[in-house]
Amino acid sequence: MSPYAQVAQRLIDMGYSAVPVLPGSKRPGQYAKGVWYGENDWQRFGDRLPTKYEVPIWSKWPDAGVCIVLDDTVKVVDIDSDDQELIAAVLAVLPACSVRKRGAKGFSVFYRGSPDIVSRPFNIRPMGAKKPIRAVDLLAKGRQTVLPPTVHPETDRPYAWVDDDSLADFEPQDLPELPDNVADLIAAALEPFGFTEEEVKRDFIGVEAGDSVWREIKDLALANLDMWVPDLGIPLAKRSPGGTYRGAAVWRGGDGFNVSFHQDGIRDMAQDMGLTPIDVVMKSRGMSDMDALAWLKNKLDYVDPWLPTIDFAKVIRNGYAKNGQVVIDEADLEPPEAETIKDEQVDEPPAPPVPSAAKSDGLPPHLCEVPGLVGEIVDWLNKTARNPSPTLNLGAALSYVGALAGRRYEGPTGLRSNVYVVGLAASGFGKEHPRAGVKSLASASGTLAKFFGGNKISSSSALRNRVKQNPSLVYMIDEFGGFMRKVTSPKSGNHEKEIAEDLLEMTGTAASIFMGADYAQNLAEPIHNPNVCIYGTSTPDAFWKALASGSVADGFLPRFIMLDAGQTRPEPRDPPMSVANPPRQLIDNIQDFVVHKFGGKLNGITSNGSTACKPIHADWGDGAKRVFDKLVDQMYKIMDAGAKDMEPIYARVAENSMRLALVVAAGTNYERPVITEGIMQWAADVAIRSSTMLIEQADERMADNDRQAEYKRVRSIVSGAKLTGTTRSDVARRLKGAMDRRRMHDVIDQLIEAGEIVEGVVRAINGKQNKRLWSDEFVPVIAAEAA
C-alpha cells in the first residue's frame, strides 16, 4: 500500500484534507495514464475535504505520498534546524504539543489557530554568515505539509512522528491553540540567533514532470518576463536593469510590491510562497487555469509543437534525390546536426510534411479537463467506468451537450453546436461505456426521447424524418467504420450514399434551412436549423479501411473531430460510482441547461423543424478572437504553401474549433455564454490534433483501389526504416507474399520516379557497396552537400 492508502482515510475522517503527493517530491500530484505530474490547483482542498469518490481512486495510485492542505484552522510551525538552543528558544514561546513529525532536520509541530494567523517565514543570519538561512516557517491556509509515512526526497527515508502521537489521533479542535501574536513571539525568540527580514531564495514551486505543455509555458514565461508581466494589470514597480519586476498582489489587497518576478521563479514574499506564471495570471486576472494558459500562450506567441510546419530541409533533400543517386558512406548514416535554412533558399513553396504528434496515447490530460457541463459529464463518466478513457468520454460528452445546446446557441462567427465526433480505440477500451453512461444521464434527466436518434441510420429519408421531428439530436453509433463504408462506398446504393450527402449539407445549414432532395413519392420539406450531432466509435483499423480519399475531397470526413484513445488499454478497476445511478446534482444541471429559457418544462423545448429557433449569441472573451484569428491565419498559410490534396482538412480546422468552443461555453454559462481565451485555445488544440491525425491516416491508409493500397503499403514499409533505409529484399520479406516480386519492383520504381522513395548506394567500411531505399523525408544528405 502507498503511504496515501495507509493513512489518508483516517486523516480525512478526523477532519484533515489529505491529498496525494508526487513520489520523490514534496508537492501534491496527479496520476493519469501511467504518468505522475504535479497538481497545479491543490490549494482548493484548503476549502473542502476530499470526497468519498476521490479517496479510493487516489489510494490506488502507485507510491503516492500523503500531505494535508491547511485550512483556516490548522497551523504548522516548521522548525528547520537541528540547533538545540534555537529549538528550545522557539518551543519556549509555543504551547506544548506532542504532535510532531520529522523529515530531514528539525521537526514540524501541529496546532490550531484563528484565520488571522497567516503564513510567514523566519530567517536568521548567524555571525559571519554570507547569506541568511531559513530557521522557521509558520504555515497556514494556502500551504501544505507532507506527513509520514511518505518517503522524504532528500533522505530517501520516511517522514516519522517524533512521539507516540500522530495527527490522525487528534481532531483539529483538540490540538493546542496558538496565540494570535505567535509570529511576533517567534521573531522575538529568534533575535539572539540573528533574526533578519532578508529574503531566503527557496526552490521555485512550479509545474513539474508529466505535462509538457504546462512546463514548457512556465519555462518560456520565466525566460520572457517582458512579454507578459506588464500586461497582467497589476501595479508594478519600475523594471530593474536586470529585467526583473516587483508587483503588488492585488488578489489579496495589494500590500506593496511584494511579488518578485525573476527568471529563476516568482515569489510572493509577504506570504513566502512560490508561484507559477499560471498561478499569477489566474490570481491577477481572475481566470481559470485553462484561460490563464491560453492568455500566456498568446502573450508569448507560443506555437503548439503539433501544428504542421514547413520543412525546408526536406525540400533540399528531395532536390538532391531527384538530381541523381545519393552515395553515402556507412558512417554517415547518423542524423546530421540541424541547420538553419532560410526561406529564400527554396524556389517554390513546399507542401508541409505530414505531422506525427497525433500518434499519442489519447489526448493529454489537460485537454480532457474542461469547465462546465461537458467537464462534469466527463468526470462522471470517468468515475463510472471500469476501463476509464477520458478521451472517449470527452467525445461522448461533447456530442450530447452539443445536441442539448442545439438551435439555441450560436458562436461569434454564426456557427452552431452541431459536432460530429469519432472515438477510435482498440478492443478492450470499453467503447460502450460512454454511450451507456450518456444514455443513462439522458434517461434520468428526461432528455432521451427529445434529443436522441436511433442506433443506426438506415436511409436518407429516415434521417430527414427524424430530424424533422427532433431538429436537435445526437446519434450514438457503434461500429462506425461499417457505417462510413456504407455511406461513402462507390458500391453502395443511392439511398445509403444520400445519408452522407444529407449529413454533409446539414452541417452547413444549422443556421438556416435544410431542404434535401425531391422524390416522386416524397417531396422535400424544409427543416429549420437542423442540429445533428454524431458520436461514433470504432477500432482504428476498421474505420480507416472503410474510407477512400474521396471522403476527404468531398469535405465529409474533415467535418469530423477525430479522437484516438491511443494504444495503452485502461487498467480495469472497480468504478467508484455506478452508471445506473447518476448523481442528483448532475441531473439537475442537465435539466437546468435544457429548460432555462423555456419556462421549466421539458416537453416545451423547441418545436419541430417546421419553425425557426432564435439563438442566444455567444460573445468573444478577452483574447479569444486573437486565438481564433491566429488559427485561421496558420491554416491559410499551410494551404497557400501547396498542400492542395489536404486543403479540405485544413479548411475545416477553425470551423471545428469554433463548434467545440461553443459547446463548452454554452455548458459553462447557460444564460450568457462567453467563449473565453482558454476555451478557444483548448478547442483549437483539439481541432489541430484531430486534423493532424486525419492527415496522417489519409496519407498512410486511405486507398481508392487495390493498386493504390499496394503503393501506400510499400511506401509505408520504406518510410518505417527511417534514416537507416532498407533494401528491396527487406521490403519483399515484410510483404510476406502479399505482392509478387515483379509487381513490387514496379511499385518501387513508380515511387522513385515520383520522388517519394530514393534509391542510393551505401559504401561499407570493407569497400562493398549496397543499394538501399529511403523515403523522401529520411534521405541522408551530408551537411556539406546541402551547403
Coordinates of N, CA, C and O in Angstrom, one line a residue, residues 327-449:
V327 N 25.0 8.9 -52.8 CA 26.0 8.0 -52.4 C 26.5 8.3 -51.0 O 26.9 9.5 -50.8
I328 N 26.3 7.4 -50.1 CA 26.6 7.7 -48.6 C 27.5 6.7 -48.1 O 27.4 5.5 -48.3
D329 N 28.5 7.2 -47.3 CA 29.3 6.3 -46.5 C 28.6 5.7 -45.3 O 27.7 6.5 -44.8
E330 N 28.8 4.5 -45.0 CA 28.1 3.9 -43.9 C 28.2 4.7 -42.6 O 27.2 4.8 -41.8
A331 N 29.3 5.3 -42.4 CA 29.5 6.1 -41.1 C 28.6 7.4 -41.1 O 28.4 8.0 -40.1
D332 N 28.1 7.7 -42.3 CA 27.3 9.0 -42.3 C 25.8 8.7 -42.2 O 25.0 9.6 -42.4
L333 N 25.4 7.5 -41.8 CA 24.0 7.2 -41.6 C 23.5 7.7 -40.2 O 22.5 7.3 -39.8
E334 N 24.3 8.6 -39.6 CA 23.8 9.2 -38.4 C 23.2 10.6 -38.8 O 23.6 11.2 -39.7
P335 N 22.1 11.0 -38.1 CA 21.5 12.3 -38.5 C 22.5 13.4 -38.4 O 23.2 13.6 -37.4
P336 N 22.6 14.3 -39.4 CA 23.4 15.4 -39.4 C 22.9 16.4 -38.4 O 21.7 16.4 -38.1
E337 N 23.8 17.3 -37.9 CA 23.3 18.4 -37.0 C 22.3 19.3 -37.7 O 22.5 19.6 -38.9
A338 N 21.3 19.7 -36.9 CA 20.3 20.6 -37.5 C 20.9 21.9 -38.0 O 21.8 22.4 -37.3
E339 N 20.5 22.3 -39.1 CA 20.9 23.6 -39.7 C 19.8 24.5 -39.9 O 18.7 24.1 -40.1
T340 N 20.1 25.8 -39.8 CA 19.0 26.8 -40.1 C 19.0 27.1 -41.6 O 20.0 27.4 -42.2
I341 N 17.9 26.9 -42.2 CA 17.8 27.0 -43.6 C 16.8 28.1 -43.9 O 15.6 28.0 -43.5
K342 N 17.2 29.2 -44.5 CA 16.3 30.3 -44.7 C 15.3 30.1 -45.9 O 15.5 29.3 -46.8
D343 N 14.2 30.8 -45.8 CA 13.1 30.7 -46.7 C 13.6 30.9 -48.2 O 13.2 30.3 -49.1
E344 N 14.6 31.9 -48.3 CA 14.9 32.3 -49.7 C 15.7 31.2 -50.4 O 16.0 31.3 -51.6
Q345 N 16.1 30.1 -49.7 CA 16.9 29.1 -50.3 C 15.9 28.2 -51.2 O 16.4 27.3 -51.9
V346 N 14.6 28.4 -51.0 CA 13.7 27.5 -51.7 C 13.0 28.3 -52.8 O 12.6 29.4 -52.6
D347 N 13.0 27.7 -54.0 CA 12.5 28.4 -55.2 C 11.0 28.4 -55.2 O 10.4 29.4 -55.6
E348 N 10.3 27.4 -54.6 CA 8.9 27.4 -54.6 C 8.4 26.9 -53.3 O 9.1 26.1 -52.6
P349 N 7.2 27.3 -52.9 CA 6.7 26.9 -51.6 C 6.4 25.4 -51.5 O 5.8 24.8 -52.4
P350 N 7.0 24.7 -50.5 CA 6.8 23.2 -50.5 C 5.5 22.9 -49.7 O 4.9 23.7 -49.0
A351 N 5.0 21.7 -49.9 CA 3.9 21.2 -49.1 C 4.4 20.9 -47.7 O 5.5 20.4 -47.5
P352 N 3.6 21.1 -46.7 CA 4.0 20.8 -45.3 C 4.1 19.3 -45.1 O 3.4 18.6 -45.8
P353 N 5.0 18.9 -44.3 CA 5.1 17.4 -44.0 C 3.9 16.9 -43.3 O 3.2 17.7 -42.6
V354 N 3.7 15.6 -43.3 CA 2.7 15.0 -42.5 C 3.1 15.1 -41.1 O 4.1 14.6 -40.7
P355 N 2.3 15.7 -40.2 CA 2.7 15.8 -38.8 C 2.6 14.4 -38.1 O 1.9 13.5 -38.6
S356 N 3.3 14.3 -37.0 CA 3.4 13.0 -36.4 C 2.9 13.0 -34.9 O 2.9 12.0 -34.3
A357 N 2.6 14.2 -34.4 CA 2.3 14.3 -33.0 C 1.0 13.7 -32.6 O 0.7 13.5 -31.4
A358 N 0.1 13.4 -33.6 CA -1.2 12.9 -33.2 C -1.1 11.5 -32.7 O -2.0 11.0 -32.1
K359 N 0.0 10.8 -33.0 CA 0.1 9.4 -32.6 C 0.5 9.4 -31.1 O 1.7 9.1 -30.8
S360 N -0.4 9.6 -30.3 CA -0.1 9.7 -28.8 C -1.0 8.7 -28.1 O -1.9 8.1 -28.7
D361 N -0.9 8.7 -26.8 CA -1.7 7.8 -26.0 C -3.0 8.5 -25.6 O -3.2 8.8 -24.4
G362 N -3.8 8.9 -26.5 CA -5.0 9.6 -26.2 C -4.7 11.1 -26.1 O -3.5 11.5 -26.2
L363 N -5.7 11.9 -25.9 CA -5.5 13.3 -25.6 C -4.7 13.5 -24.3 O -4.9 12.7 -23.3
P364 N -3.8 14.5 -24.2 CA -3.1 14.7 -22.9 C -4.2 15.1 -21.9 O -5.2 15.6 -22.2
P365 N -3.9 14.9 -20.6 CA -4.9 15.1 -19.5 C -5.5 16.5 -19.5 O -6.7 16.6 -19.3
H366 N -4.7 17.5 -19.8 CA -5.2 18.9 -19.7 C -6.2 19.2 -20.8 O -7.1 20.1 -20.6
L367 N -6.2 18.4 -21.9 CA -7.3 18.6 -22.9 C -8.5 17.9 -22.6 O -9.6 18.1 -23.3
C368 N -8.5 17.0 -21.7 CA -9.7 16.2 -21.3 C -10.4 16.9 -20.1 O -11.4 16.4 -19.6
E369 N -9.8 18.0 -19.6 CA -10.4 18.6 -18.4 C -11.0 20.0 -18.9 O -10.2 20.9 -19.2
V370 N -12.3 20.1 -19.0 CA -12.9 21.3 -19.5 C -13.9 21.8 -18.5 O -14.4 21.0 -17.7
P371 N -14.3 23.1 -18.5 CA -15.2 23.6 -17.5 C -16.7 23.3 -17.9 O -17.0 22.8 -19.0
G372 N -17.6 23.5 -16.9 CA -19.0 23.5 -17.2 C -19.6 22.1 -17.3 O -19.0 21.1 -16.8
L373 N -20.7 22.0 -18.0 CA -21.4 20.8 -18.1 C -20.7 19.7 -18.8 O -20.7 18.5 -18.4
V374 N -19.9 20.0 -19.8 CA -19.1 19.0 -20.5 C -18.1 18.3 -19.6 O -18.0 17.1 -19.5
G375 N -17.4 19.2 -18.8 CA -16.5 18.7 -17.9 C -17.1 17.8 -16.8 O -16.5 16.8 -16.3
E376 N -18.3 18.2 -16.3 CA -19.0 17.5 -15.3 C -19.3 16.1 -15.8 O -19.2 15.1 -15.0
I377 N -19.8 16.0 -17.0 CA -20.2 14.7 -17.6 C -19.0 13.8 -17.8 O -19.0 12.6 -17.5
V378 N -17.9 14.4 -18.3 CA -16.6 13.6 -18.5 C -16.2 13.1 -17.1 O -15.8 11.9 -17.0
D379 N -16.2 13.9 -16.1 CA -15.7 13.5 -14.8 C -16.6 12.3 -14.3 O -16.1 11.3 -13.8
W380 N -17.9 12.4 -14.5 CA -18.8 11.3 -14.0 C -18.6 10.1 -14.8 O -18.5 8.9 -14.3
L381 N -18.4 10.2 -16.1 CA -18.1 9.0 -17.0 C -16.8 8.3 -16.6 O -16.7 7.1 -16.6
N382 N -15.8 9.1 -16.2 CA -14.5 8.6 -15.8 C -14.7 7.8 -14.5 O -14.2 6.7 -14.3
K383 N -15.6 8.3 -13.6 CA -15.8 7.7 -12.3 C -16.7 6.4 -12.3 O -16.7 5.6 -11.4
T384 N -17.4 6.3 -13.4 CA -18.3 5.1 -13.5 C -17.8 4.1 -14.4 O -18.5 3.0 -14.6
A385 N -16.6 4.3 -15.0 CA -16.1 3.3 -16.0 C -15.2 2.3 -15.4 O -14.4 2.6 -14.5
R386 N -15.3 1.1 -15.8 CA -14.4 0.0 -15.4 C -13.1 0.2 -16.1 O -12.0 -0.1 -15.6
N387 N -13.1 0.6 -17.4 CA -11.9 0.9 -18.1 C -12.0 2.4 -18.6 O -12.3 2.7 -19.7
P388 N -11.7 3.3 -17.7 CA -11.9 4.7 -18.0 C -11.0 5.3 -19.1 O -9.7 5.1 -19.0
S389 N -11.6 5.8 -20.1 CA -10.8 6.5 -21.2 C -11.3 7.9 -21.3 O -12.4 8.2 -21.9
P390 N -10.6 8.9 -20.7 CA -11.1 10.3 -20.7 C -11.3 10.8 -22.1 O -12.1 11.6 -22.4
T391 N -10.5 10.3 -23.1 CA -10.6 10.8 -24.5 C -11.9 10.4 -25.0 O -12.6 11.2 -25.6
L392 N -12.3 9.1 -24.9 CA -13.6 8.7 -25.4 C -14.8 9.3 -24.6 O -15.8 9.7 -25.2
N393 N -14.6 9.5 -23.3 CA -15.7 10.1 -22.5 C -15.9 11.6 -22.9 O -17.0 12.1 -22.9
L394 N -14.8 12.3 -23.3 CA -14.9 13.7 -23.7 C -15.7 13.7 -25.0 O -16.6 14.6 -25.2
G395 N -15.4 12.8 -26.0 CA -16.2 12.8 -27.2 C -17.6 12.6 -27.0 O -18.5 13.3 -27.7
A396 N -18.0 11.7 -26.2 CA -19.5 11.4 -25.9 C -20.1 12.7 -25.3 O -21.2 13.1 -25.6
A397 N -19.4 13.3 -24.3 CA -20.0 14.4 -23.6 C -20.2 15.6 -24.6 O -21.2 16.3 -24.5
L398 N -19.2 15.8 -25.4 CA -19.3 16.9 -26.4 C -20.5 16.8 -27.3 O -21.2 17.7 -27.6
S399 N -20.7 15.6 -27.8 CA -21.8 15.3 -28.7 C -23.2 15.5 -28.0 O -24.1 16.1 -28.6
Y400 N -23.3 15.0 -26.8 CA -24.5 15.1 -26.1 C -24.8 16.5 -25.7 O -26.0 17.0 -26.0
V401 N -23.9 17.2 -25.2 CA -24.1 18.7 -24.8 C -24.3 19.5 -26.1 O -25.1 20.4 -26.1
G402 N -23.7 19.1 -27.2 CA -23.9 19.8 -28.5 C -25.4 19.7 -28.9 O -25.9 20.6 -29.4
A403 N -25.9 18.5 -28.7 CA -27.4 18.3 -29.0 C -28.3 19.1 -28.1 O -29.2 19.7 -28.5
L404 N -28.0 19.0 -26.8 CA -28.8 19.8 -25.8 C -28.7 21.3 -26.1 O -29.7 22.0 -25.9
A405 N -27.6 21.8 -26.6 CA -27.5 23.2 -26.8 C -28.1 23.6 -28.2 O -28.3 24.8 -28.5
G406 N -28.4 22.6 -29.0 CA -28.7 22.9 -30.4 C -29.8 23.8 -30.6 O -30.8 23.9 -29.9
R407 N -29.7 24.6 -31.7 CA -30.7 25.6 -32.2 C -30.8 26.8 -31.2 O -31.4 27.8 -31.6
R408 N -30.3 26.7 -30.0 CA -30.5 27.7 -29.0 C -29.2 28.6 -28.9 O -29.3 29.6 -28.2
Y409 N -28.1 28.2 -29.5 CA -26.9 29.0 -29.3 C -26.2 29.1 -30.7 O -26.2 28.2 -31.5
E410 N -25.5 30.3 -30.8 CA -24.7 30.5 -32.0 C -23.4 31.1 -31.5 O -23.4 31.9 -30.6
G411 N -22.3 30.8 -32.2 CA -21.0 31.4 -31.8 C -20.8 32.8 -32.5 O -21.6 33.2 -33.3
P412 N -19.7 33.4 -32.2 CA -19.4 34.8 -32.7 C -19.4 34.8 -34.2 O -19.6 35.8 -34.9
T413 N -19.1 33.6 -34.9 CA -19.0 33.6 -36.3 C -20.3 33.1 -37.0 O -20.3 32.9 -38.2
G414 N -21.3 32.8 -36.2 CA -22.6 32.3 -36.7 C -22.7 30.8 -36.7 O -23.7 30.3 -37.1
L415 N -21.6 30.1 -36.3 CA -21.7 28.6 -36.3 C -22.5 28.1 -35.1 O -22.6 28.8 -34.1
R416 N -23.0 26.9 -35.3 CA -23.8 26.3 -34.2 C -23.1 25.2 -33.5 O -21.9 24.9 -33.8
S417 N -23.8 24.4 -32.7 CA -23.1 23.4 -31.8 C -23.2 22.0 -32.4 O -23.0 21.0 -31.7
N418 N -23.5 21.9 -33.7 CA -23.6 20.5 -34.3 C -22.2 20.0 -34.6 O -21.6 20.4 -35.5
V419 N -21.8 19.0 -33.7 CA -20.5 18.5 -33.8 C -20.6 17.0 -34.2 O -21.5 16.3 -33.7
Y420 N -19.7 16.6 -35.1 CA -19.5 15.1 -35.5 C -18.2 14.7 -34.8 O -17.2 15.2 -35.1
V421 N -18.3 13.7 -34.0 CA -17.1 13.2 -33.2 C -17.0 11.7 -33.5 O -17.9 10.9 -33.4
V422 N -15.7 11.2 -33.7 CA -15.4 9.8 -33.8 C -14.4 9.5 -32.8 O -13.3 10.1 -32.7
G423 N -14.7 8.5 -32.0 CA -13.8 8.0 -31.0 C -13.2 6.7 -31.4 O -13.9 5.7 -31.7
L424 N -11.9 6.6 -31.6 CA -11.2 5.4 -32.1 C -10.4 4.7 -30.9 O -9.7 5.4 -30.2
A425 N -10.6 3.4 -30.8 CA -9.9 2.7 -29.8 C -10.0 1.2 -30.1 O -10.9 0.7 -30.7
A426 N -8.9 0.5 -29.7 CA -8.9 -0.9 -30.0 C -9.8 -1.6 -29.0 O -10.4 -1.1 -28.1
S427 N -10.0 -2.9 -29.2 CA -10.8 -3.7 -28.4 C -10.3 -3.7 -26.9 O -9.1 -3.7 -26.8
G428 N -11.2 -3.7 -26.0 CA -10.7 -3.7 -24.6 C -10.7 -2.3 -24.0 O -10.3 -2.1 -22.8
F429 N -11.0 -1.3 -24.7 CA -11.0 0.1 -24.2 C -12.4 0.5 -23.5 O -12.5 1.6 -23.0
G430 N -13.4 -0.4 -23.6 CA -14.7 0.0 -23.0 C -15.4 1.0 -23.9 O -15.9 2.0 -23.3
K431 N -15.4 0.9 -25.2 CA -16.0 1.9 -26.0 C -17.5 2.0 -25.8 O -18.1 3.1 -26.1
E432 N -18.2 1.0 -25.2 CA -19.6 1.1 -25.0 C -19.9 2.0 -23.8 O -21.0 2.6 -23.8
H433 N -19.0 2.1 -22.9 CA -19.3 2.8 -21.6 C -19.8 4.3 -21.8 O -20.8 4.7 -21.3
P434 N -19.1 5.1 -22.7 CA -19.5 6.5 -22.9 C -20.9 6.5 -23.4 O -21.7 7.4 -22.9
R435 N -21.3 5.7 -24.3 CA -22.7 5.7 -24.8 C -23.7 5.3 -23.7 O -24.7 5.9 -23.5
A436 N -23.4 4.2 -23.0 CA -24.3 3.8 -21.9 C -24.4 4.8 -20.9 O -25.5 5.1 -20.3
G437 N -23.3 5.5 -20.5 CA -23.3 6.5 -19.5 C -24.2 7.7 -19.9 O -25.0 8.2 -19.1
V438 N -24.0 8.2 -21.1 CA -24.7 9.3 -21.6 C -26.2 9.0 -21.7 O -27.1 9.8 -21.3
K439 N -26.5 7.8 -22.2 CA -28.0 7.4 -22.2 C -28.6 7.3 -20.9 O -29.8 7.6 -20.7
S440 N -27.8 6.8 -19.9 CA -28.3 6.8 -18.5 C -28.6 8.2 -18.0 O -29.6 8.4 -17.4
L441 N -27.7 9.1 -18.3 CA -28.0 10.5 -17.9 C -29.2 11.1 -18.6 O -30.0 11.8 -18.0
A442 N -29.3 10.8 -19.9 CA -30.4 11.3 -20.7 C -31.7 10.7 -20.2 O -32.8 11.4 -20.1
S443 N -31.8 9.4 -19.8 CA -33.0 8.8 -19.3 C -33.4 9.5 -17.9 O -34.5 9.8 -17.7
A444 N -32.4 9.6 -17.0 CA -32.7 10.2 -15.7 C -33.1 11.6 -15.8 O -33.9 12.1 -14.9
S445 N -32.6 12.4 -16.8 CA -32.9 13.8 -16.9 C -34.1 14.1 -17.8 O -34.4 15.3 -18.0
G446 N -34.7 13.1 -18.4 CA -35.8 13.3 -19.3 C -35.5 13.8 -20.6 O -36.3 14.4 -21.3
T447 N -34.2 13.7 -21.1 CA -33.8 14.2 -22.4 C -33.6 13.1 -23.5 O -33.3 13.4 -24.6
L448 N -33.9 11.9 -23.1 CA -33.6 10.8 -24.0 C -34.5 10.8 -25.3 O -34.1 10.8 -26.4
A449 N -35.8 11.0 -25.0 CA -36.8 10.9 -26.2 C -36.6 12.1 -27.1 O -36.8 12.0 -28.3

